[in-house]
CSV table of C-alpha atoms and ligand atoms in Angstrom, one decimal:
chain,number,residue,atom,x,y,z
W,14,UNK,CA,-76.0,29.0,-54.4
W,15,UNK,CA,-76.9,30.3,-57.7
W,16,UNK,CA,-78.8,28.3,-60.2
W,17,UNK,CA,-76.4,26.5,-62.5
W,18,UNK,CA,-77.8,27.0,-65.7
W,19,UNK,CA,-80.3,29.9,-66.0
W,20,UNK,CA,-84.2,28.9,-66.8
W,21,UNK,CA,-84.2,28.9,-70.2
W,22,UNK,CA,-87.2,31.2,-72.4
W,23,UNK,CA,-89.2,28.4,-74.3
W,24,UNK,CA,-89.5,30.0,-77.8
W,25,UNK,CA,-93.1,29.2,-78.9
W,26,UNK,CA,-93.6,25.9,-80.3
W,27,UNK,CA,-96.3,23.2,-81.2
W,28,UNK,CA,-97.6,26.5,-83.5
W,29,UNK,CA,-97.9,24.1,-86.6
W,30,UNK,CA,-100.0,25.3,-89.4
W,31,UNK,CA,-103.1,23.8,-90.4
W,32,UNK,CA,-102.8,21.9,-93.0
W,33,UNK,CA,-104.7,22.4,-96.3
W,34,UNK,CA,-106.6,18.9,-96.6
W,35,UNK,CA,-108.1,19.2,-93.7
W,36,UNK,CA,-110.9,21.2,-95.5
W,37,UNK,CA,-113.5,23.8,-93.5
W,38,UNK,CA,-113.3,22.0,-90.3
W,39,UNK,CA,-109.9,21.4,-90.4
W,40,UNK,CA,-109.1,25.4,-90.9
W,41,UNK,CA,-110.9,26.2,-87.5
W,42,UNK,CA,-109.9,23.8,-85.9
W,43,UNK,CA,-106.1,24.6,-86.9
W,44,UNK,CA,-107.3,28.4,-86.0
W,45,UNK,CA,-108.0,27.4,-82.5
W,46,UNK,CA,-105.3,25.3,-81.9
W,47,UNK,CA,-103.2,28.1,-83.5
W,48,UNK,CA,-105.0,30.5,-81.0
W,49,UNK,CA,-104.7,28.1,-77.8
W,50,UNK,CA,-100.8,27.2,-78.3
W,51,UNK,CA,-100.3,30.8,-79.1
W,52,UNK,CA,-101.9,32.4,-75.7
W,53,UNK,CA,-101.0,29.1,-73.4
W,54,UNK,CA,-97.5,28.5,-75.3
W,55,UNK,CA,-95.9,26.7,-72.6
W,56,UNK,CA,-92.5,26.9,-70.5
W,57,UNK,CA,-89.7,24.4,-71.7
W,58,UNK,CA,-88.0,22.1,-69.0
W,59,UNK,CA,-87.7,23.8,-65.3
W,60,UNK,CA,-84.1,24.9,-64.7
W,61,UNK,CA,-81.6,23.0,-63.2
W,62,UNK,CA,-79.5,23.9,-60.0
W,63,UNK,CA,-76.6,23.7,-57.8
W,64,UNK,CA,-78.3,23.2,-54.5
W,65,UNK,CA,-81.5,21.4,-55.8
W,66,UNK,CA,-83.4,18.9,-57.9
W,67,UNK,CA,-86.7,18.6,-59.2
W,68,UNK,CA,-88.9,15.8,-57.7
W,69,UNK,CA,-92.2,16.4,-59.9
W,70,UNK,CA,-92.0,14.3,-62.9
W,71,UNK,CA,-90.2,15.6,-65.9
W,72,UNK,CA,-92.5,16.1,-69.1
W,73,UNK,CA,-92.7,16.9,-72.7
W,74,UNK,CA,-94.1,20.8,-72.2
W,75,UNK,CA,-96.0,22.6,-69.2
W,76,UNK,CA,-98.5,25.1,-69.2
W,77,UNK,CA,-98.7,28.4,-67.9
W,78,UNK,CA,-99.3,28.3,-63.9
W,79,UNK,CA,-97.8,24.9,-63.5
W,80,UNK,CA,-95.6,24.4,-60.8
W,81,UNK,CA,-92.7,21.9,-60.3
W,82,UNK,CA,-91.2,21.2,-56.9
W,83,UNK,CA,-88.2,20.5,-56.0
W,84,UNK,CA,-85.9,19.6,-52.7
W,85,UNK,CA,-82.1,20.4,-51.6
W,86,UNK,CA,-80.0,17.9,-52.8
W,87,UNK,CA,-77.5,15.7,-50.6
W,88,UNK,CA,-75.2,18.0,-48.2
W,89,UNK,CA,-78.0,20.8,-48.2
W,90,UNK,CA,-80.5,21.5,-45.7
W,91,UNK,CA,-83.8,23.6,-46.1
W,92,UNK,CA,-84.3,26.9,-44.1
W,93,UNK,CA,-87.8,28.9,-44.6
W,94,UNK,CA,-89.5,31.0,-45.6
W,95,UNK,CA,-88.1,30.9,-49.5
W,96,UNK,CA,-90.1,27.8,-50.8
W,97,UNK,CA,-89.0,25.0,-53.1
W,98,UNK,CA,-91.1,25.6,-56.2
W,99,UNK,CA,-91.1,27.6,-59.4
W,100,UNK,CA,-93.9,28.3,-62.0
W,101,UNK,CA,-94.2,29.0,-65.7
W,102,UNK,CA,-95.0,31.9,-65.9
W,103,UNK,CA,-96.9,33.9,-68.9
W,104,UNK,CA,-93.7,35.0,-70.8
W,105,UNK,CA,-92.7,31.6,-71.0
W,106,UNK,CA,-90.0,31.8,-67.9
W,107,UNK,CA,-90.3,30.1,-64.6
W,108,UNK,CA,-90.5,31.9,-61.7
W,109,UNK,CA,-88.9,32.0,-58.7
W,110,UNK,CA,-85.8,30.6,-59.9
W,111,UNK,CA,-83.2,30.6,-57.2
W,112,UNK,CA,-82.4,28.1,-55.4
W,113,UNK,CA,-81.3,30.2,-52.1
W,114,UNK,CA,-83.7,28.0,-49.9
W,115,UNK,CA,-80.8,25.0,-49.5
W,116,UNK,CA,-77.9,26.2,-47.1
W,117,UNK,CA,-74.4,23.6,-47.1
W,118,UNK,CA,-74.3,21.3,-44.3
W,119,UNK,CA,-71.4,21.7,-41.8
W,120,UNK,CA,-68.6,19.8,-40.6
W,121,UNK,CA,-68.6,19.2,-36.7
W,122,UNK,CA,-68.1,22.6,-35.2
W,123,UNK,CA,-64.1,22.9,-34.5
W,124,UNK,CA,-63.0,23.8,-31.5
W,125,UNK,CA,-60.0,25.7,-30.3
W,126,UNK,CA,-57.3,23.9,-29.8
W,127,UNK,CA,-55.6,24.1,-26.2
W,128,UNK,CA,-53.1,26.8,-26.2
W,129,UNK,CA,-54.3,27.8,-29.9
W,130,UNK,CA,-57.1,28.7,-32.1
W,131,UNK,CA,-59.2,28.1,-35.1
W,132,UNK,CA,-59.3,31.0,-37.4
W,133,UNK,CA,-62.2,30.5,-40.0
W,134,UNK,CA,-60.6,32.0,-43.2
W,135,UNK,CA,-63.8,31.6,-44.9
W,136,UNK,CA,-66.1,32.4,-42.5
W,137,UNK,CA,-67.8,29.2,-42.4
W,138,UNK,CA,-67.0,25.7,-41.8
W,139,UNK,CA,-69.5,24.1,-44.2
W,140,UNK,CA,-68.7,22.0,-46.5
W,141,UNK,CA,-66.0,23.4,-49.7
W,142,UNK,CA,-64.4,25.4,-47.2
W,143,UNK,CA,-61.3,25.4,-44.9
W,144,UNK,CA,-60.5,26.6,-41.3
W,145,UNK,CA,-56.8,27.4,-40.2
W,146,UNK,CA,-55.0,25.9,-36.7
W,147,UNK,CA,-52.3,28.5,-34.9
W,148,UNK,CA,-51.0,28.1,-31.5
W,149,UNK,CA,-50.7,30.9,-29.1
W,150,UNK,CA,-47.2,32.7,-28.7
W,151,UNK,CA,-44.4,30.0,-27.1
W,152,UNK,CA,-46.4,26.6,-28.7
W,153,UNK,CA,-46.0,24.8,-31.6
W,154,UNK,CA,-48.6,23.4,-34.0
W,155,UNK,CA,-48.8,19.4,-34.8
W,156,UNK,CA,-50.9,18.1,-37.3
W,157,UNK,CA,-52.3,19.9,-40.3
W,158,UNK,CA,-52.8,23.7,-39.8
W,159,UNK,CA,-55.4,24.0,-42.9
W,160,UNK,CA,-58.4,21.2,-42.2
W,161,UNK,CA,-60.8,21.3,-45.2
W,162,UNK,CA,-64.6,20.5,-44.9
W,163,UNK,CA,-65.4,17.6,-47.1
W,164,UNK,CA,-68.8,16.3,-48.8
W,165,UNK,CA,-68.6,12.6,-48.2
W,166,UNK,CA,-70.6,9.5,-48.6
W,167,UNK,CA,-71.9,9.8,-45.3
W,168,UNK,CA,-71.8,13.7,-45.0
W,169,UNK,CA,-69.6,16.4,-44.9
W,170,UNK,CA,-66.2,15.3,-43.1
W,171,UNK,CA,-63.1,17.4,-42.0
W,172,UNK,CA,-60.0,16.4,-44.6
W,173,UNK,CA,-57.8,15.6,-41.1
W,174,UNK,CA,-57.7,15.1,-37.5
W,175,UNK,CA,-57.7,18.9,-35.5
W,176,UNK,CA,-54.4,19.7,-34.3
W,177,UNK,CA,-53.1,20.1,-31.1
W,178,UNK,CA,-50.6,22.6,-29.5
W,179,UNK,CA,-47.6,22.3,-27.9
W,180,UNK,CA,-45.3,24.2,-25.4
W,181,UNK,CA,-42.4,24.7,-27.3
W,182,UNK,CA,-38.9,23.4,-25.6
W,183,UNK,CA,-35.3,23.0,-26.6
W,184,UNK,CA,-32.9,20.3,-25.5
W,185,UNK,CA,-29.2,22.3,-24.0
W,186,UNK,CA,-27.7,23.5,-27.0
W,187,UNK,CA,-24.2,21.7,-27.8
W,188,UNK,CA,-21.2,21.6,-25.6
W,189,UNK,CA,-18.3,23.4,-27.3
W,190,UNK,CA,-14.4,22.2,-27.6
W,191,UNK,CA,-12.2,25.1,-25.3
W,192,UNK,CA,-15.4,26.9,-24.8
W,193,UNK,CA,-18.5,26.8,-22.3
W,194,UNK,CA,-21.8,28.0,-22.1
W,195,UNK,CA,-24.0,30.0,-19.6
W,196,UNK,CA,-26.7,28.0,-17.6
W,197,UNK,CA,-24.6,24.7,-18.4
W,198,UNK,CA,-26.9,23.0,-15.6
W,199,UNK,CA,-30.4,24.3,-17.3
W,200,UNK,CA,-31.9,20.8,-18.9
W,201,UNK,CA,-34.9,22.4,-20.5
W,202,UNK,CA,-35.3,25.6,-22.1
W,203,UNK,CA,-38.0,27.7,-23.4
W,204,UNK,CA,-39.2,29.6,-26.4
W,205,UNK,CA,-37.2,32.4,-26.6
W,206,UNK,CA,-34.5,31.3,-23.7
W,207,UNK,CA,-30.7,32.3,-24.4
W,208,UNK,CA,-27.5,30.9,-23.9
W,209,UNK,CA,-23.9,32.6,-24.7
W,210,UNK,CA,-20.6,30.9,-25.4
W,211,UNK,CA,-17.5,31.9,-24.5
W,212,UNK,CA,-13.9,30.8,-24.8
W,213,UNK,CA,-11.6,29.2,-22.0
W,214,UNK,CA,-8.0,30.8,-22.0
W,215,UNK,CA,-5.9,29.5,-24.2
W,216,UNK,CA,-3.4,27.5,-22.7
W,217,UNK,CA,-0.2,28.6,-25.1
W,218,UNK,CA,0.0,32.1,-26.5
W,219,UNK,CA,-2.3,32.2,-29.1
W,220,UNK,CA,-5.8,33.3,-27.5
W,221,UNK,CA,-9.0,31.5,-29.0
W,222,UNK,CA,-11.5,33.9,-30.6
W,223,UNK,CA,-15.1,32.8,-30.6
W,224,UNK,CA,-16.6,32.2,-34.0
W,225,UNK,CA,-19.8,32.3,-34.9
W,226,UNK,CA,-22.8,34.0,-32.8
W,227,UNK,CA,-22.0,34.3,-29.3
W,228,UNK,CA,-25.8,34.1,-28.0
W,229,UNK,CA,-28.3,31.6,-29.5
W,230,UNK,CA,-31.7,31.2,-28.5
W,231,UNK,CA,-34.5,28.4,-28.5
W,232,UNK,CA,-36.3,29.4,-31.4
W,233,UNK,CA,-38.9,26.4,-32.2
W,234,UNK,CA,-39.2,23.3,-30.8
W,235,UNK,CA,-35.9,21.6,-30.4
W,236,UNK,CA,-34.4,24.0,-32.7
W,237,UNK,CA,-31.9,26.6,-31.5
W,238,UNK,CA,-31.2,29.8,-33.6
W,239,UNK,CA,-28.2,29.4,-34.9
W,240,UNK,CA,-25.2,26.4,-35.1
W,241,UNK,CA,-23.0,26.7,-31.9
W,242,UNK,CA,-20.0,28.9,-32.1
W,243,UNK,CA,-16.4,27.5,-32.6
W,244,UNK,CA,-13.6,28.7,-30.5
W,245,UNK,CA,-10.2,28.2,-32.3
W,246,UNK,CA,-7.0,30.2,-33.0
W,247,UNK,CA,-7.4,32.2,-36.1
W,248,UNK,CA,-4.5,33.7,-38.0
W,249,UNK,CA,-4.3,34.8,-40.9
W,250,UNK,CA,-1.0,35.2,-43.4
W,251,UNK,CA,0.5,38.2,-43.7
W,252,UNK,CA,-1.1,40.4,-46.3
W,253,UNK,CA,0.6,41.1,-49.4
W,254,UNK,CA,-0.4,43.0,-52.1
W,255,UNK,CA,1.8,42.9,-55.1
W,256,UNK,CA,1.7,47.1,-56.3
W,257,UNK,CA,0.2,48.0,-53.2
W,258,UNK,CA,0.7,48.6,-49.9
W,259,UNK,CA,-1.1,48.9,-46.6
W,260,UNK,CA,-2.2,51.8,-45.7
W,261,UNK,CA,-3.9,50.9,-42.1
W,262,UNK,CA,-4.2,48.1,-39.7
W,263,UNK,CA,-0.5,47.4,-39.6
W,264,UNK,CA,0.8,44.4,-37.3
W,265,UNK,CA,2.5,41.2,-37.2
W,266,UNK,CA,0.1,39.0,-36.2
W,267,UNK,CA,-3.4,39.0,-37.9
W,268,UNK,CA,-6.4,37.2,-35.7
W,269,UNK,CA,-10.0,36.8,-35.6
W,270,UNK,CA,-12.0,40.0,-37.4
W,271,UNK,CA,-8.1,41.9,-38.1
W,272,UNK,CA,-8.6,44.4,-40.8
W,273,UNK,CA,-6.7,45.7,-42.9
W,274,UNK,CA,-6.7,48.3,-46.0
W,275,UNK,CA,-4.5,48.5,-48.9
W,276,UNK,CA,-3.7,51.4,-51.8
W,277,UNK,CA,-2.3,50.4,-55.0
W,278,UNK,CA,0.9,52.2,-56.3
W,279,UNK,CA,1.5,55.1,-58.6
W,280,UNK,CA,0.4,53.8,-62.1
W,281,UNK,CA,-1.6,50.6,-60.6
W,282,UNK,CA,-5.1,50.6,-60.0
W,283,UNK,CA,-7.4,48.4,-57.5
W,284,UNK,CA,-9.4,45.9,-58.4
W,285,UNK,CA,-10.7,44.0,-55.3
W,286,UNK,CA,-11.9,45.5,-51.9
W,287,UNK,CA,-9.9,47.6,-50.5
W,288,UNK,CA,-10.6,46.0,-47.1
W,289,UNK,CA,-10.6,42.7,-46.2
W,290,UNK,CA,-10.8,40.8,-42.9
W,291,UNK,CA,-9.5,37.8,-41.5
W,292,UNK,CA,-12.1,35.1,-40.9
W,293,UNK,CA,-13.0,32.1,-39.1
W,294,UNK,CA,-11.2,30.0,-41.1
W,295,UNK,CA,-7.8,31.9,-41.3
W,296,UNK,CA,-8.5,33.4,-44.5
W,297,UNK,CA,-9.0,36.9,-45.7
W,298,UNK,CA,-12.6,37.8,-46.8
W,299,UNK,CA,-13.0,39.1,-49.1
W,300,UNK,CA,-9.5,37.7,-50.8
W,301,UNK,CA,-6.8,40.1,-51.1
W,302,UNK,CA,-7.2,42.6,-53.7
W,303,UNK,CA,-5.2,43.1,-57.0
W,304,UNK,CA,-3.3,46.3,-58.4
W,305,UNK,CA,-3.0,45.2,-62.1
W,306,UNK,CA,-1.0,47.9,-64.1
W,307,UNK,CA,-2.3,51.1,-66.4
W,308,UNK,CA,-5.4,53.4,-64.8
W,309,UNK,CA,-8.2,51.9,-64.1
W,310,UNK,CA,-10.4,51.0,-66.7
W,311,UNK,CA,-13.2,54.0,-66.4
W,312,UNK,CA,-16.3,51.6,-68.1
W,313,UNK,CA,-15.1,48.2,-67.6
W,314,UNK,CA,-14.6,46.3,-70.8
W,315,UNK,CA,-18.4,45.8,-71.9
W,316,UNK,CA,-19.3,45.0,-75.3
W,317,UNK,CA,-20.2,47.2,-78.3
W,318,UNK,CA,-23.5,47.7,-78.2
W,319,UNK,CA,-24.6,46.3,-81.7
W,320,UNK,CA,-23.6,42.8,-79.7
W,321,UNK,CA,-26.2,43.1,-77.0
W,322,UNK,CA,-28.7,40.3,-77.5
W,323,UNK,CA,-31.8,41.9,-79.0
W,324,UNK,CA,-30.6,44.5,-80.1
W,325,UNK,CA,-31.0,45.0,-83.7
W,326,UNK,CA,-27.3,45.0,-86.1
W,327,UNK,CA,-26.6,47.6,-87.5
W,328,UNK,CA,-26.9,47.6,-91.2
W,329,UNK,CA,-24.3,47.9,-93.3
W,330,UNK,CA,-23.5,51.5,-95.1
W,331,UNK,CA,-26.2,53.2,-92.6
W,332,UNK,CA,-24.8,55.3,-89.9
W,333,UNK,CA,-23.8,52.9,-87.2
W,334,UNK,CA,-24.8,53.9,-83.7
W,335,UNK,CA,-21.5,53.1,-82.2
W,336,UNK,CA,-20.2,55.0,-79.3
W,337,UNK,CA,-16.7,55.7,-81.4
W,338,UNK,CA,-18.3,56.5,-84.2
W,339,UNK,CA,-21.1,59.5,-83.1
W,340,UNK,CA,-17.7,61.3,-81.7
W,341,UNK,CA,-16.1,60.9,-84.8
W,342,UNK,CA,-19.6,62.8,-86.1
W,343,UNK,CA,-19.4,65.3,-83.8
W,344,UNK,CA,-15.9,66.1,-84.1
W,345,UNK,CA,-16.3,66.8,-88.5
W,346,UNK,CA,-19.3,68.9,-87.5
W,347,UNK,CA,-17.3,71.2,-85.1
W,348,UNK,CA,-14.3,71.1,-87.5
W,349,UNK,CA,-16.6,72.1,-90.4
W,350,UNK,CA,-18.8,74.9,-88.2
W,351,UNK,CA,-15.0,76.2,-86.7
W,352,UNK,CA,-14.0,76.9,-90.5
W,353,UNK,CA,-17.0,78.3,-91.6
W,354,UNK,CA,-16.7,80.8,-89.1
W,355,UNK,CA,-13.2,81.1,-89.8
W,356,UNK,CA,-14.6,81.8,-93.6
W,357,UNK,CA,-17.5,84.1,-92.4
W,358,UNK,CA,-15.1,86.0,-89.9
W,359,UNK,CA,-12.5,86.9,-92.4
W,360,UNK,CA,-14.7,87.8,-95.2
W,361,UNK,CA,-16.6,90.6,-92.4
W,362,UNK,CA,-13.6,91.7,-91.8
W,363,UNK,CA,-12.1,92.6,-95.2
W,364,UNK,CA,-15.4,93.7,-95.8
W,365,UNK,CA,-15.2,96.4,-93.1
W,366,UNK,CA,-11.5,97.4,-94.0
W,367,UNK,CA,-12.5,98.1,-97.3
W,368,UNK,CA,-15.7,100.3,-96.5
W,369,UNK,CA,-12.7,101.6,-93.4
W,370,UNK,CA,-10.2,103.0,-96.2
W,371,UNK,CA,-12.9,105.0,-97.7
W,372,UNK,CA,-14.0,106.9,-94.2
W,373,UNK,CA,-10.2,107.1,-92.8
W,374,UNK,CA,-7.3,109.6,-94.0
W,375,UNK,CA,-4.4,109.8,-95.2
W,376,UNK,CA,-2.2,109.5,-92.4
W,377,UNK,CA,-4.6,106.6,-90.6
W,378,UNK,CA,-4.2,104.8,-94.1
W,379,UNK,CA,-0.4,105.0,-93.9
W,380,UNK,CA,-0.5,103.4,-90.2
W,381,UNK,CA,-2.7,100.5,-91.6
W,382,UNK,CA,-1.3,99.4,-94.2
W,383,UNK,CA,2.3,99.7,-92.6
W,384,UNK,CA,0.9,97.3,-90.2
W,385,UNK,CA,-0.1,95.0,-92.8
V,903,NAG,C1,-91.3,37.0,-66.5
V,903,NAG,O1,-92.2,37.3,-65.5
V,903,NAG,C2,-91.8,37.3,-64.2
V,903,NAG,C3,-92.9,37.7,-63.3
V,903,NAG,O2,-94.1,37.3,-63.8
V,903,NAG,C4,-90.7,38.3,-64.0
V,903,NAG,O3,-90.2,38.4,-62.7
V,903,NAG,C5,-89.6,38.0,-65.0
V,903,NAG,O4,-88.6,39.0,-64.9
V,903,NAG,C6,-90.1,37.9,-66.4
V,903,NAG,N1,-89.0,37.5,-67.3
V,903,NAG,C7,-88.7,38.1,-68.4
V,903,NAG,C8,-87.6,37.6,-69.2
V,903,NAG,O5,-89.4,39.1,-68.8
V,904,NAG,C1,-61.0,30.3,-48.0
V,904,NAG,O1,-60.1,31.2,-47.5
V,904,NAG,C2,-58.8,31.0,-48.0
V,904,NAG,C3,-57.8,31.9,-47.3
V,904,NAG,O2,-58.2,33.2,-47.4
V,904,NAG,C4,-58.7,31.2,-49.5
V,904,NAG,O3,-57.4,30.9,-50.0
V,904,NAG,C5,-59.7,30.2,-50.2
V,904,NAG,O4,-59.8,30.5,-51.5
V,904,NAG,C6,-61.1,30.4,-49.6
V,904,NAG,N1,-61.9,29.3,-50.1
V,904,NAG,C7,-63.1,29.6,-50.6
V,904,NAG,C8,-63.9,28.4,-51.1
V,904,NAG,O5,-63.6,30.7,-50.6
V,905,NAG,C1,-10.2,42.0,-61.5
V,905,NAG,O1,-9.7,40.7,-61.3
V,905,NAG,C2,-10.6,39.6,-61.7
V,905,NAG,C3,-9.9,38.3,-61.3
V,905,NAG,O2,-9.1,38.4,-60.3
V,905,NAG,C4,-10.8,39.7,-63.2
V,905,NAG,O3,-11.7,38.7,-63.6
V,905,NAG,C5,-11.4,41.1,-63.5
V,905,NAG,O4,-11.5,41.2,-64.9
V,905,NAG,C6,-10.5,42.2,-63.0
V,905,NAG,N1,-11.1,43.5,-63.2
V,905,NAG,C7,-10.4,44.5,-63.7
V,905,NAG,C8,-11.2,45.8,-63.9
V,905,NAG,O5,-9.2,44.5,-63.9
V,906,NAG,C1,-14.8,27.4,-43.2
V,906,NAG,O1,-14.5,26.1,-43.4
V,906,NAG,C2,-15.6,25.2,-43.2
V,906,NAG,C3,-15.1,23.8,-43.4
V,906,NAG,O2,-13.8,23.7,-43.9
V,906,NAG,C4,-16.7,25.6,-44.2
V,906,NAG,O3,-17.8,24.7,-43.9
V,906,NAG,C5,-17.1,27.0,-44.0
V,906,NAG,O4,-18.0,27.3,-45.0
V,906,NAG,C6,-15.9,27.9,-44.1
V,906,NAG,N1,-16.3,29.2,-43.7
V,906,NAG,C7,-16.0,30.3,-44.4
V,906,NAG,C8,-16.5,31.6,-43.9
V,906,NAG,O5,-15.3,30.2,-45.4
């Protein structure tokens, strides 16, 4: 509770010069009124603050050692020993100026819930703050979980009713067509509290497969973990792969969670998964790959560059930073470094041969140049 404007230095004032018609008497007495406002220049208006307000009367100026008094506004309360009063003090301030004396008044004091707790975030539950609700482990919370401490008309005031914990409890999770469920005669279950389907025997040849989660548990109140499993006959069609062919998972029929991978053909390349199951709903998942012709495409078909967004173009005549274009580069550097070593190379070695045909005789001479 800090003041909300700071006390404010009163600059000196009132300090008006005598004026000149006053004559002799005028002079001193302008001296000493000069000499009285300059020594007992007073404060300017006492500060103003968040927790209180001045109850002496307001005036024009006050004099050094004047106090003013003041007293917590509505929705604070005074606690000793720091008193409600400041004084101007010599260098023109007032002094004490806090206003730390008036404390926030409280809402009622919330109790704990049954079977929960009331966490206070803030560490108080006065006024401008806010406490939190949570239930113990297995309950559920009803009402508002944040309650806020209010300044009203009549006095500080919680923003809601407290809330109130619950046991948490689920209704038998849903019967299944050609499937059943374990503790079928359980009518209430508890946080946490499982149940697992399963499938009856089919009655032709095609055997149900459970989809979906097989176990499920009473997560919240009335809310299970996850939809009820299905049980149906799932087949999927025969895979075929245009290009391609299977290379595991062979069979004739294809049910529930079959897998099955494929290989493109010499000169084809994959694009898809190369595994794919068959899912609940008699499909494959993902869908059956492709083998479109040619190899496969090393850095998919992205485009140049100088198209990006952002990215600046490429002016025209300067050196354009295209992929294609930087190998070009390179390759008439290396061509024109190979033939000047070409150059270089030869030239050494005529070089040498000629110094050579001075050093070597006759019959060496012969052999070289026969050679040649
Ligand atoms: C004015 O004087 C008081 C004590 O007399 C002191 O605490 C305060 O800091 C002073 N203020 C300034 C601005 O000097
Ligand atoms: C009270 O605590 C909550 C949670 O930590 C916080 O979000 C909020 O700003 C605090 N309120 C005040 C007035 O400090
Ligand atoms: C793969 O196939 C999809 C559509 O089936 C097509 O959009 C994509 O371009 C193909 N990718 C390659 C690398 O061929
Ligand atoms: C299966 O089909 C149902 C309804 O036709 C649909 O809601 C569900 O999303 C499908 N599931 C899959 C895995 O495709």
């Amino acid at each position: 509770m800090k003041a909300s404007s700071a006390p404010r230095w009163a600059p000196p004032r009132r300090c008006e010069s005598p004026s000149p018609y006053l004559g002799f008497l005028g002079t001193l007495l302008g001296a000493v009124a000069l000499l009285l406002s300059t020594c007992s220049d007073a404060c300017e208006d006492p500060p103003e603050f968040e927790a209180m307000e001045l109850i002496s009367e307001l005036k024009p100026y006050y004099e050094v050692g004047e106090e003013v008094h003041y007293k917590c506004k509505k929705g604070y309360f005074y606690i000793p020993p720091l008193s409600l009063l400041t004084f101007c003090e010599k260098n023109h301030s007032w002094f004490p100026a806090t206003d730390e004396a008036c404390f926030r008044d409280s809402c009622s004091f919330p109790k704990d819930p049954e079977n929960g707790r009331v966490v206070f975030v803030n560490g108080t539950y006065s006024w401008g703050f806010e406490v939190h609700y949570e239930c113990h482990w297995g309950y559920y919370l009803i009402g508002e979980a944040i309650l806020r401490c209010q300044l009203k008309e009549e006095g500080p005031v919680w923003s809601d009713k407290p809330a109130v914990c619950e046991k948490i409890l689920c209704l038998p999770p849903p019967k299944i067509e050609n499937g059943k469920h374990t503790f079928s005669e359980v009518e209430v279950f508890h946080y946490l509290e499982a149940v697992t389907y399963s499938c009856d025997p089919a009655p032709g040849p095609e055997e149900y497969s459970l989809v979906g989660e097989h176990t499920i548990h009473c997560a919240n109140h009335h809310k299970w973990s996850h939809n009820a499993p299905e049980c149906k006959v799932v087949r999927c069609p025969f895979p075929v792969v245009a290009n391609g062919k299977q290379i595991s998972g062979f069979g004739k029929v294809f049910s529930y969670k079959a897998k099955v991978t494929f290989e493109c053909n010499m000169g084809f390349y994959l694009n898809g998964s190369d595994t794919v199951s068959c899912g609940g709903n008699s499909t494959w998942e993902p869908s059956l790959p492709l083998c479109p012709k040619g190899p496969k495409p090393t850095h998919p078909t992205k485009p140049p560059v100088s198209n990006y967004p952002g990215y600046p173009h490429p002016k025209e005549g300067i050196f354009d930073p295209d992929y294609d274009t930087w190998i070009i580069a390179l390759l008439i550097i290396i061509a024109i470094l190979t033939v000047a070593v070409v150059i270089v190379g030869l030239y050494k070695y005529l070089q040498r041969r000629k110094k050579g045909t001075y050093l070597i005789d006759e019959s060496h001479r012969e052999v070289i140049f026969t050679s040649l």
